[in-house]
Coordinates of C-alpha atoms in Angstrom, one line a residue:
Chain A
M1 CA -16.0 30.1 -13.5
G2 CA -15.4 31.1 -9.9
A3 CA -14.8 28.7 -7.1
L4 CA -17.9 27.3 -5.3
L5 CA -16.0 27.1 -2.0
S6 CA -13.2 29.5 -1.1
L7 CA -11.2 29.9 2.1
R8 CA -9.0 32.9 2.3
G9 CA -6.3 33.4 4.9
V10 CA -8.2 31.3 7.5
G11 CA -6.7 30.7 10.9
K12 CA -8.0 28.8 13.9
S13 CA -6.6 28.3 17.4
Y14 CA -7.7 26.4 20.4
W15 CA -6.8 27.2 24.0
R16 CA -5.3 24.5 26.2
G17 CA -5.2 26.1 29.6
D18 CA -3.1 29.3 29.1
S19 CA -1.4 28.1 26.0
E20 CA -2.7 28.7 22.5
V21 CA -2.6 25.8 20.1
R22 CA -2.6 27.1 16.6
V23 CA -4.4 24.5 14.4
L24 CA -4.5 26.4 11.1
S25 CA -2.5 29.4 10.0
E26 CA -3.3 31.5 6.9
V27 CA -5.0 28.6 5.1
S28 CA -6.4 29.4 1.6
L29 CA -8.1 27.0 -0.7
E30 CA -10.6 26.9 -3.5
V31 CA -12.8 24.1 -4.8
G32 CA -14.8 24.6 -8.0
A33 CA -17.8 22.7 -9.3
G34 CA -16.8 19.3 -10.7
E35 CA -13.5 19.4 -8.8
L36 CA -12.1 16.9 -6.3
V37 CA -9.6 18.3 -3.9
A38 CA -7.7 16.1 -1.5
V39 CA -6.1 17.4 1.7
W40 CA -3.6 15.0 3.2
G41 CA -2.7 15.1 6.8
T42 CA -1.8 12.9 9.8
R43 CA -4.2 12.5 12.8
G44 CA -4.5 15.7 14.7
S45 CA -3.2 17.8 11.8
G46 CA -6.4 19.9 11.7
K47 CA -8.2 18.2 8.8
T48 CA -11.6 17.9 10.5
T49 CA -11.3 21.5 11.7
L50 CA -10.7 22.6 8.1
L51 CA -13.9 20.8 7.0
K52 CA -15.8 22.3 9.9
L53 CA -14.6 25.8 8.9
A54 CA -15.5 25.1 5.3
A55 CA -19.1 24.3 6.3
R56 CA -18.9 27.1 8.9
L57 CA -19.8 24.6 11.6
E58 CA -17.0 26.5 13.4
C59 CA -16.0 30.1 13.0
P60 CA -12.5 31.0 12.0
D61 CA -10.5 33.3 14.2
R62 CA -9.0 35.0 11.1
G63 CA -9.9 35.0 7.4
C64 CA -13.1 34.4 5.5
V65 CA -15.1 31.5 4.0
Y66 CA -17.1 32.1 0.9
F67 CA -19.7 29.8 -0.6
G68 CA -20.9 30.6 -4.1
G69 CA -19.2 34.0 -3.8
G70 CA -21.1 34.9 -0.6
D71 CA -19.3 35.5 2.7
M72 CA -20.7 32.8 5.0
A73 CA -20.1 35.0 8.1
R74 CA -23.0 37.2 6.9
L75 CA -25.5 34.3 6.9
S76 CA -28.1 34.2 9.6
Q77 CA -28.5 31.0 11.5
A78 CA -31.6 30.1 9.5
Q79 CA -29.9 30.8 6.2
H80 CA -26.9 28.7 7.3
S81 CA -29.1 25.8 8.3
R82 CA -30.9 26.1 4.9
L83 CA -27.5 26.0 3.1
M84 CA -26.4 22.9 5.1
L85 CA -29.7 21.2 4.2
E86 CA -29.8 22.0 0.6
R87 CA -26.3 22.7 -0.7
I88 CA -23.7 21.2 1.5
G89 CA -23.4 17.4 2.1
W90 CA -21.2 16.1 4.9
V91 CA -19.9 12.5 4.7
R92 CA -19.2 11.2 8.1
R93 CA -17.5 8.0 9.2
T94 CA -19.8 7.3 12.1
G95 CA -23.1 5.8 11.3
P96 CA -26.6 6.3 12.8
K97 CA -26.8 6.7 16.6
S98 CA -29.2 3.7 16.7
D99 CA -29.0 0.7 14.5
L100 CA -31.2 1.5 11.5
R101 CA -31.8 -0.2 8.2
M102 CA -29.6 1.6 5.6
L103 CA -32.5 2.8 3.6
D104 CA -34.1 4.4 6.7
Y105 CA -30.7 5.9 7.6
V106 CA -30.3 7.6 4.2
A107 CA -34.0 8.6 4.0
L108 CA -34.2 10.0 7.5
P109 CA -32.8 13.5 6.8
L110 CA -35.1 13.8 3.8
L111 CA -38.3 13.2 5.6
A112 CA -38.6 16.7 7.0
E113 CA -38.6 18.3 3.6
H114 CA -40.1 15.6 1.3
G115 CA -43.0 13.3 1.7
R116 CA -42.3 9.8 2.9
R117 CA -42.6 8.2 -0.6
Q118 CA -40.3 10.8 -2.2
A119 CA -37.8 10.6 0.6
Y120 CA -37.5 6.9 0.3
A121 CA -37.3 7.1 -3.5
R122 CA -34.4 9.6 -3.2
A123 CA -32.7 7.4 -0.6
A124 CA -33.0 4.4 -2.8
E125 CA -31.6 6.4 -5.7
A126 CA -28.6 7.5 -3.6
L127 CA -27.9 4.0 -2.6
E128 CA -28.0 2.8 -6.2
R129 CA -25.7 5.7 -7.3
V130 CA -23.0 4.5 -4.9
G131 CA -23.6 0.9 -5.9
V132 CA -24.9 -0.6 -2.6
S133 CA -28.6 -1.1 -3.3
E134 CA -28.3 -4.6 -2.1
H135 CA -27.6 -3.4 1.4
A136 CA -30.7 -1.2 1.7
G137 CA -32.4 -3.6 4.1
Q138 CA -29.3 -4.3 6.2
Y139 CA -28.3 -2.7 9.5
W140 CA -25.2 -0.6 10.0
S141 CA -23.8 -3.1 12.5
S142 CA -23.8 -5.9 9.9
L143 CA -21.8 -4.0 7.3
C144 CA -18.0 -4.0 6.7
D145 CA -16.0 -0.8 6.7
G146 CA -16.0 -0.5 2.9
E147 CA -19.8 -0.8 2.7
R148 CA -20.1 1.8 5.6
A149 CA -17.9 4.2 3.7
L150 CA -20.2 3.9 0.6
I151 CA -23.4 4.2 2.7
G152 CA -21.9 7.4 4.3
I153 CA -21.4 8.9 0.8
A154 CA -25.0 7.9 -0.2
H155 CA -26.2 9.7 3.0
G156 CA -24.1 12.8 2.0
I157 CA -25.4 13.0 -1.6
A158 CA -29.1 12.1 -0.9
R159 CA -30.0 15.8 -0.9
A160 CA -28.2 16.5 -4.1
P161 CA -25.6 18.9 -2.6
R162 CA -23.4 21.2 -4.7
L163 CA -20.5 20.8 -2.2
L164 CA -19.6 17.5 -0.5
L165 CA -17.2 17.6 2.5
V166 CA -15.7 14.1 3.1
D167 CA -13.8 13.4 6.3
D168 CA -11.2 10.6 5.9
P169 CA -13.4 8.4 3.7
T170 CA -10.7 5.7 3.3
A171 CA -9.6 5.3 6.9
N172 CA -9.4 1.6 7.8
L173 CA -10.2 0.4 4.2
D174 CA -8.2 -2.1 2.3
V175 CA -6.8 -1.4 -1.2
L176 CA -9.8 -2.5 -3.2
E177 CA -12.3 -0.7 -1.0
R178 CA -10.2 2.5 -1.0
E179 CA -10.0 2.5 -4.8
R180 CA -13.7 1.9 -5.1
V181 CA -14.5 4.8 -2.7
T182 CA -12.1 7.3 -4.3
E183 CA -13.2 6.3 -7.8
L184 CA -16.8 7.0 -6.7
L185 CA -15.9 10.4 -5.4
R186 CA -14.1 11.3 -8.6
S187 CA -17.1 10.2 -10.6
L188 CA -19.4 12.4 -8.5
A189 CA -17.2 15.4 -9.3
D190 CA -16.8 14.5 -13.0
E191 CA -20.4 13.4 -13.8
E192 CA -22.5 15.4 -11.4
A193 CA -20.3 18.5 -11.2
I194 CA -20.3 18.3 -7.4
A195 CA -17.4 20.1 -5.7
V196 CA -15.7 17.6 -3.4
L197 CA -13.3 18.5 -0.6
M198 CA -12.0 15.4 1.1
T199 CA -9.4 14.8 3.7
V200 CA -7.2 11.7 3.5
P201 CA -4.8 9.9 5.9
D202 CA -2.6 8.6 3.1
M203 CA -1.5 9.9 -0.3
A204 CA -2.7 6.7 -2.0
A205 CA -6.3 7.9 -1.4
A206 CA -5.5 11.2 -3.2
M207 CA -4.5 9.7 -6.5
R208 CA -7.8 10.4 -8.2
A209 CA -8.0 14.0 -7.0
H210 CA -7.6 17.0 -9.3
Q211 CA -5.5 18.8 -6.7
I212 CA -3.6 17.7 -3.7
A213 CA -2.4 19.7 -0.6
S214 CA -0.8 18.6 2.6
L215 CA -1.8 20.0 6.0
G216 CA 0.6 19.9 8.9
A217 CA 2.1 22.2 11.5
G218 CA -0.8 24.5 10.8
R219 CA 0.0 25.1 7.2
L220 CA -1.7 24.0 4.0
I221 CA 0.9 23.4 1.3
W222 CA -0.2 22.8 -2.3
A223 CA 1.6 20.2 -4.4
P224 CA 3.7 22.0 -7.0
E225 CA 3.4 21.2 -10.6
P226 CA 6.0 18.7 -12.0
P227 CA 8.0 21.2 -14.1
E228 CA 9.1 22.9 -10.9
L229 CA 10.6 19.6 -9.5
P230 CA 14.2 19.7 -11.0
E231 CA 14.6 23.3 -9.8
L232 CA 13.1 22.5 -6.4
E233 CA 15.7 19.7 -6.0
R234 CA 18.6 22.0 -6.8
E235 CA 17.5 24.9 -4.5
P236 CA 14.6 23.7 -2.4
G237 CA 14.4 26.8 -0.1
K238 CA 14.8 29.5 -2.7
V239 CA 12.5 28.5 -5.6
I240 CA 9.2 29.0 -3.9
P241 CA 8.9 31.5 -1.0
M242 CA 7.8 30.0 2.3
Y243 CA 4.1 29.1 2.1
G244 CA 4.1 30.9 -1.3
R245 CA 0.8 29.7 -2.6
Q246 CA -1.5 30.8 0.2
Chain B
M1 CA 17.4 -3.7 -6.8
S2 CA 19.4 -3.8 -10.0
A3 CA 18.2 -2.9 -13.5
K4 CA 19.5 -6.3 -14.5
I5 CA 17.0 -8.3 -12.5
A6 CA 14.1 -5.9 -13.3
V7 CA 14.8 -6.2 -17.0
L8 CA 15.0 -10.0 -16.7
G9 CA 11.6 -10.0 -15.0
L10 CA 10.1 -8.0 -17.8
V11 CA 11.6 -10.2 -20.5
I12 CA 10.2 -13.3 -18.8
E13 CA 6.8 -11.6 -18.6
E14 CA 6.9 -10.9 -22.3
P15 CA 9.8 -11.0 -24.8
G16 CA 10.5 -7.7 -26.5
P17 CA 13.0 -5.3 -28.0
P18 CA 14.9 -2.9 -25.7
H19 CA 12.8 0.2 -26.5
R20 CA 9.7 -1.6 -25.4
L21 CA 11.4 -3.0 -22.3
T22 CA 12.5 0.6 -21.4
A23 CA 9.0 1.9 -21.7
K24 CA 7.6 -0.9 -19.5
L25 CA 10.3 -0.4 -16.9
R26 CA 9.5 3.3 -16.7
Q27 CA 5.8 2.6 -16.3
R28 CA 6.2 -0.2 -13.7
L29 CA 9.0 1.2 -11.6
S30 CA 9.1 4.9 -12.2
S31 CA 10.4 5.6 -8.6
A32 CA 13.6 3.6 -9.3
E33 CA 14.6 6.2 -11.9
F34 CA 16.2 3.8 -14.3
V35 CA 17.5 5.4 -17.5
D36 CA 17.5 4.0 -21.1
S37 CA 21.2 3.0 -20.9
N38 CA 20.5 0.9 -17.8
V39 CA 18.2 -1.3 -20.0
Y40 CA 20.8 -1.7 -22.8
S41 CA 23.7 -2.5 -20.4
A42 CA 21.4 -4.9 -18.4
L43 CA 20.5 -6.7 -21.6
S44 CA 24.2 -7.0 -22.6
R45 CA 25.1 -8.5 -19.2
L46 CA 22.1 -10.8 -19.2
E47 CA 23.0 -12.1 -22.7
R48 CA 26.7 -12.5 -21.7
D49 CA 25.6 -14.5 -18.6
G50 CA 23.3 -16.7 -20.7
L51 CA 20.1 -15.5 -18.9
V52 CA 18.5 -14.0 -22.1
R53 CA 19.0 -14.5 -25.8
A54 CA 18.3 -12.4 -28.9
V55 CA 15.8 -14.2 -31.1
D56 CA 14.9 -13.9 -34.7
G57 CA 11.7 -14.6 -36.6
E58 CA 12.1 -18.4 -36.5
Q59 CA 12.3 -18.6 -32.7
G60 CA 9.9 -16.0 -31.5
E61 CA 7.7 -13.1 -32.5
T62 CA 9.2 -11.5 -35.6
P63 CA 10.7 -8.2 -34.6
V64 CA 10.0 -5.4 -37.0
R65 CA 11.5 -2.1 -37.8
L66 CA 10.5 0.7 -40.1
A67 CA 12.4 0.6 -43.4
V68 CA 12.3 2.9 -46.3
V69 CA 11.3 1.2 -49.5
P70 CA 13.6 1.8 -52.6
T71 CA 11.3 4.4 -54.0
G72 CA 11.8 6.4 -50.8
A73 CA 8.1 7.5 -51.0
T74 CA 6.7 5.5 -48.1
A75 CA 7.8 3.5 -45.1
R76 CA 6.8 -0.1 -44.6
K77 CA 7.4 -2.7 -41.9
V78 CA 10.0 -5.3 -42.7
P79 CA 11.2 -8.2 -40.6
T80 CA 14.7 -7.8 -39.1
R81 CA 17.4 -10.4 -39.2
R82 CA 19.9 -10.7 -36.5
T83 CA 23.2 -9.8 -37.9
P84 CA 26.5 -9.2 -36.1
G85 CA 27.0 -5.6 -35.3
A86 CA 23.3 -4.8 -35.8
R87 CA 21.8 -2.1 -33.6
T88 CA 20.8 -3.7 -30.3
D89 CA 17.5 -1.8 -30.5
S90 CA 16.3 -3.8 -33.4
R91 CA 16.7 -7.2 -31.6
M92 CA 14.0 -9.1 -29.6
F93 CA 15.0 -10.7 -26.3
E94 CA 13.6 -13.7 -24.6
A95 CA 14.6 -15.4 -21.3
T96 CA 16.5 -18.7 -21.3
S97 CA 15.6 -21.4 -18.9
A98 CA 18.7 -20.4 -16.8
G99 CA 17.3 -16.9 -16.8
I100 CA 13.9 -18.0 -15.5
A101 CA 15.6 -20.1 -12.8
H102 CA 17.8 -17.2 -11.8
F103 CA 14.8 -14.8 -11.6
E104 CA 12.7 -17.3 -9.5
E105 CA 15.6 -17.7 -7.1
W106 CA 15.8 -13.9 -6.7
L107 CA 12.0 -13.5 -6.4
L108 CA 11.6 -16.1 -3.7
G109 CA 14.8 -15.0 -1.8
S110 CA 14.7 -12.7 1.2
S111 CA 14.8 -8.9 0.6
S112 CA 17.3 -6.6 2.1
A113 CA 16.4 -3.3 3.9
P114 CA 17.8 -0.2 2.3
P115 CA 20.3 1.9 4.3
L116 CA 19.0 5.1 5.6
R117 CA 21.5 7.9 5.0
D118 CA 19.8 11.2 4.5
E119 CA 21.7 14.5 4.2
L120 CA 18.8 16.4 5.9
H121 CA 19.0 14.1 8.9
M122 CA 22.6 15.1 9.3
K123 CA 21.8 18.8 9.0
V124 CA 19.1 18.6 11.6
A125 CA 21.4 16.7 13.9
L126 CA 24.3 19.2 13.6
C127 CA 22.5 22.5 13.2
Q128 CA 23.1 25.5 15.5
P129 CA 20.4 27.9 16.7
H130 CA 21.5 30.7 14.3
N131 CA 21.0 28.2 11.4
L132 CA 17.3 27.6 12.2
P133 CA 15.7 30.0 9.7
R134 CA 17.6 28.5 6.8
L135 CA 17.0 25.0 8.1
I136 CA 13.2 25.7 8.3
E137 CA 13.4 26.8 4.6
L138 CA 15.2 23.6 3.6
V139 CA 12.6 21.4 5.4
Y140 CA 9.8 23.3 3.8
G141 CA 11.5 22.9 0.4
Q142 CA 11.8 19.2 1.0
E143 CA 8.1 19.0 1.7
L144 CA 7.5 20.6 -1.7
V145 CA 9.8 18.1 -3.3
C146 CA 7.7 15.2 -1.7
L147 CA 4.5 16.8 -2.8
A148 CA 5.9 17.3 -6.3
R149 CA 6.8 13.6 -6.5
V150 CA 3.3 12.7 -5.3
Q151 CA 1.9 15.0 -8.0
E152 CA 3.9 13.2 -10.6
L153 CA 2.6 9.9 -9.5
R154 CA -0.9 11.2 -9.5
R155 CA -0.6 12.5 -13.1
S156 CA 1.0 9.4 -14.4
F157 CA -1.6 7.2 -12.7
Q158 CA -4.5 9.3 -14.2
R159 CA -2.8 9.4 -17.6
L160 CA -2.1 5.7 -17.8
Q161 CA -5.5 4.6 -16.6
P162 CA -4.2 1.2 -15.3
P163 CA -6.4 -1.9 -15.3
A164 CA -8.9 -2.0 -12.4
P165 CA -7.3 -3.2 -9.2
D166 CA -9.6 -6.2 -8.9
R167 CA -7.5 -7.7 -11.7
W168 CA -4.1 -9.0 -10.9
S169 CA -2.3 -6.8 -13.4
G170 CA -4.0 -3.7 -11.9
L171 CA -3.5 -4.7 -8.3
V172 CA 0.3 -5.1 -8.6
L173 CA 0.5 -1.7 -10.2
V174 CA -1.5 -0.2 -7.3
H175 CA 0.8 -2.0 -4.7
V176 CA 4.0 -0.7 -6.3
R177 CA 2.6 2.8 -6.6
D178 CA 1.4 2.6 -2.9
A179 CA 4.9 1.5 -1.8
E180 CA 6.3 4.7 -3.2
L181 CA 3.4 6.8 -1.8
S182 CA 3.9 5.2 1.7
F183 CA 7.5 6.5 1.6
W184 CA 6.3 10.0 0.7
D185 CA 3.6 9.8 3.4
A186 CA 6.2 8.9 6.0
R187 CA 8.7 11.5 4.9
L188 CA 6.1 14.2 4.8
T189 CA 5.0 13.3 8.4
W190 CA 8.5 13.5 9.5
L191 CA 9.2 16.8 7.8
Q192 CA 6.1 18.4 9.2
G193 CA 7.1 17.3 12.7
V194 CA 10.6 18.7 12.2
R195 CA 9.3 22.0 10.8
E196 CA 6.9 22.4 13.7
S197 CA 9.7 21.8 16.2
L198 CA 12.2 24.0 14.4
E199 CA 9.7 26.9 14.2
R200 CA 9.0 26.6 17.9
M201 CA 12.7 26.5 18.7
H202 CA 13.3 29.5 16.5
A203 CA 10.6 31.5 18.2
A204 CA 11.9 30.6 21.6
Y205 CA 15.5 31.4 20.5
E206 CA 14.4 34.8 19.1
G207 CA 12.5 35.6 22.3
A208 CA 15.5 34.7 24.5
T209 CA 17.8 36.8 22.3
R210 CA 15.4 39.8 22.5
R211 CA 15.2 39.5 26.2
Y212 CA 18.9 39.2 26.5
S213 CA 19.5 42.3 24.3
G214 CA 16.9 44.3 26.1
A215 CA 18.3 43.5 29.6

């Protein structure tokens, strides 16, 4: 089966005055249905830019982004909006702009398409799926970081997306909260065949992923398979050509 | 940390034969890269120092080994007896009270910081501009090594399916794994920064060389 999301040779630069800041160079990645891919990187390494390019919230300077085999550059604005509404979920760390009850927050984006009753039923279902039904009546400001992370995921999956983009879901979480969040994301991939692309600030958050890559100095580098390790340690520079698996 | 103290800790946790202790050591402290012979020599030294003792059926769990019955048709489990010159692998080890006291003293004592002496640090410190392309390759290769180690940890974590981290036994495994991962996080961060700088320096050096050649 082909990849649901595919980035091929994608590059992105920003301009700071006269100087070009290259954020991503020749980045290629694929995420299939039921697959959890973790991209590790430090702050400012371009992780959020990568997710924005994957959702085509930003346009790449070079390369192509495909969703379900189709080039996203060919979509009209209306088609892209439709795709974002129906197929792509974005899990954000920031909550609602005003302090809402969590059930209202998760139901809000569903109201435009579904009736009020159905929107609230789906929101309740999403909260239950991530295991935080008991917080449905609570406000964002009263929740701890771990609960907010789970509510963010409920918000992202409420519309039953095929692709879930998750930006640093474990930032500021303690060990138990981090394990709970990553276990949930893995179960969404395994049990509901959602393709999940998540960025992580530390490798501990990537332990449940199917694939791991690091992003830094503009390059995405995939973790090699273990049999390559002894050879790598003997001749690190020769075994795999620079940026070989792009 | 020595294999001796690690093996003593495992024996205190649960008496067992060397092969089982070896497997547990690998699972618990994979990053330390202990080998089988470390466990056997550690047990010999611990026994010599009176910190562990070999036990037989009367004193502890009866160790068993597979033995061929006289007909030779099938194997059955028979209790082992401690006999002089017997293979170390068939013996069961348990901690003595002196061993428990020694381990507690180590556990509660202060921990030393490891020395930081890395060959790549020296290469970066001593490289010349004409070495930059090869040094960039070496840094990239080291990034791959780090990622391969992380990959190994990920695979072993997913294969072992450790207890949930809300249980003590699961939580300590996660903490030990995280200690190793923090090391790879830090090294990757450093390597990426070095690679970025070296690539920038190399581009500047190449540009300057071209300008000089063209002048």
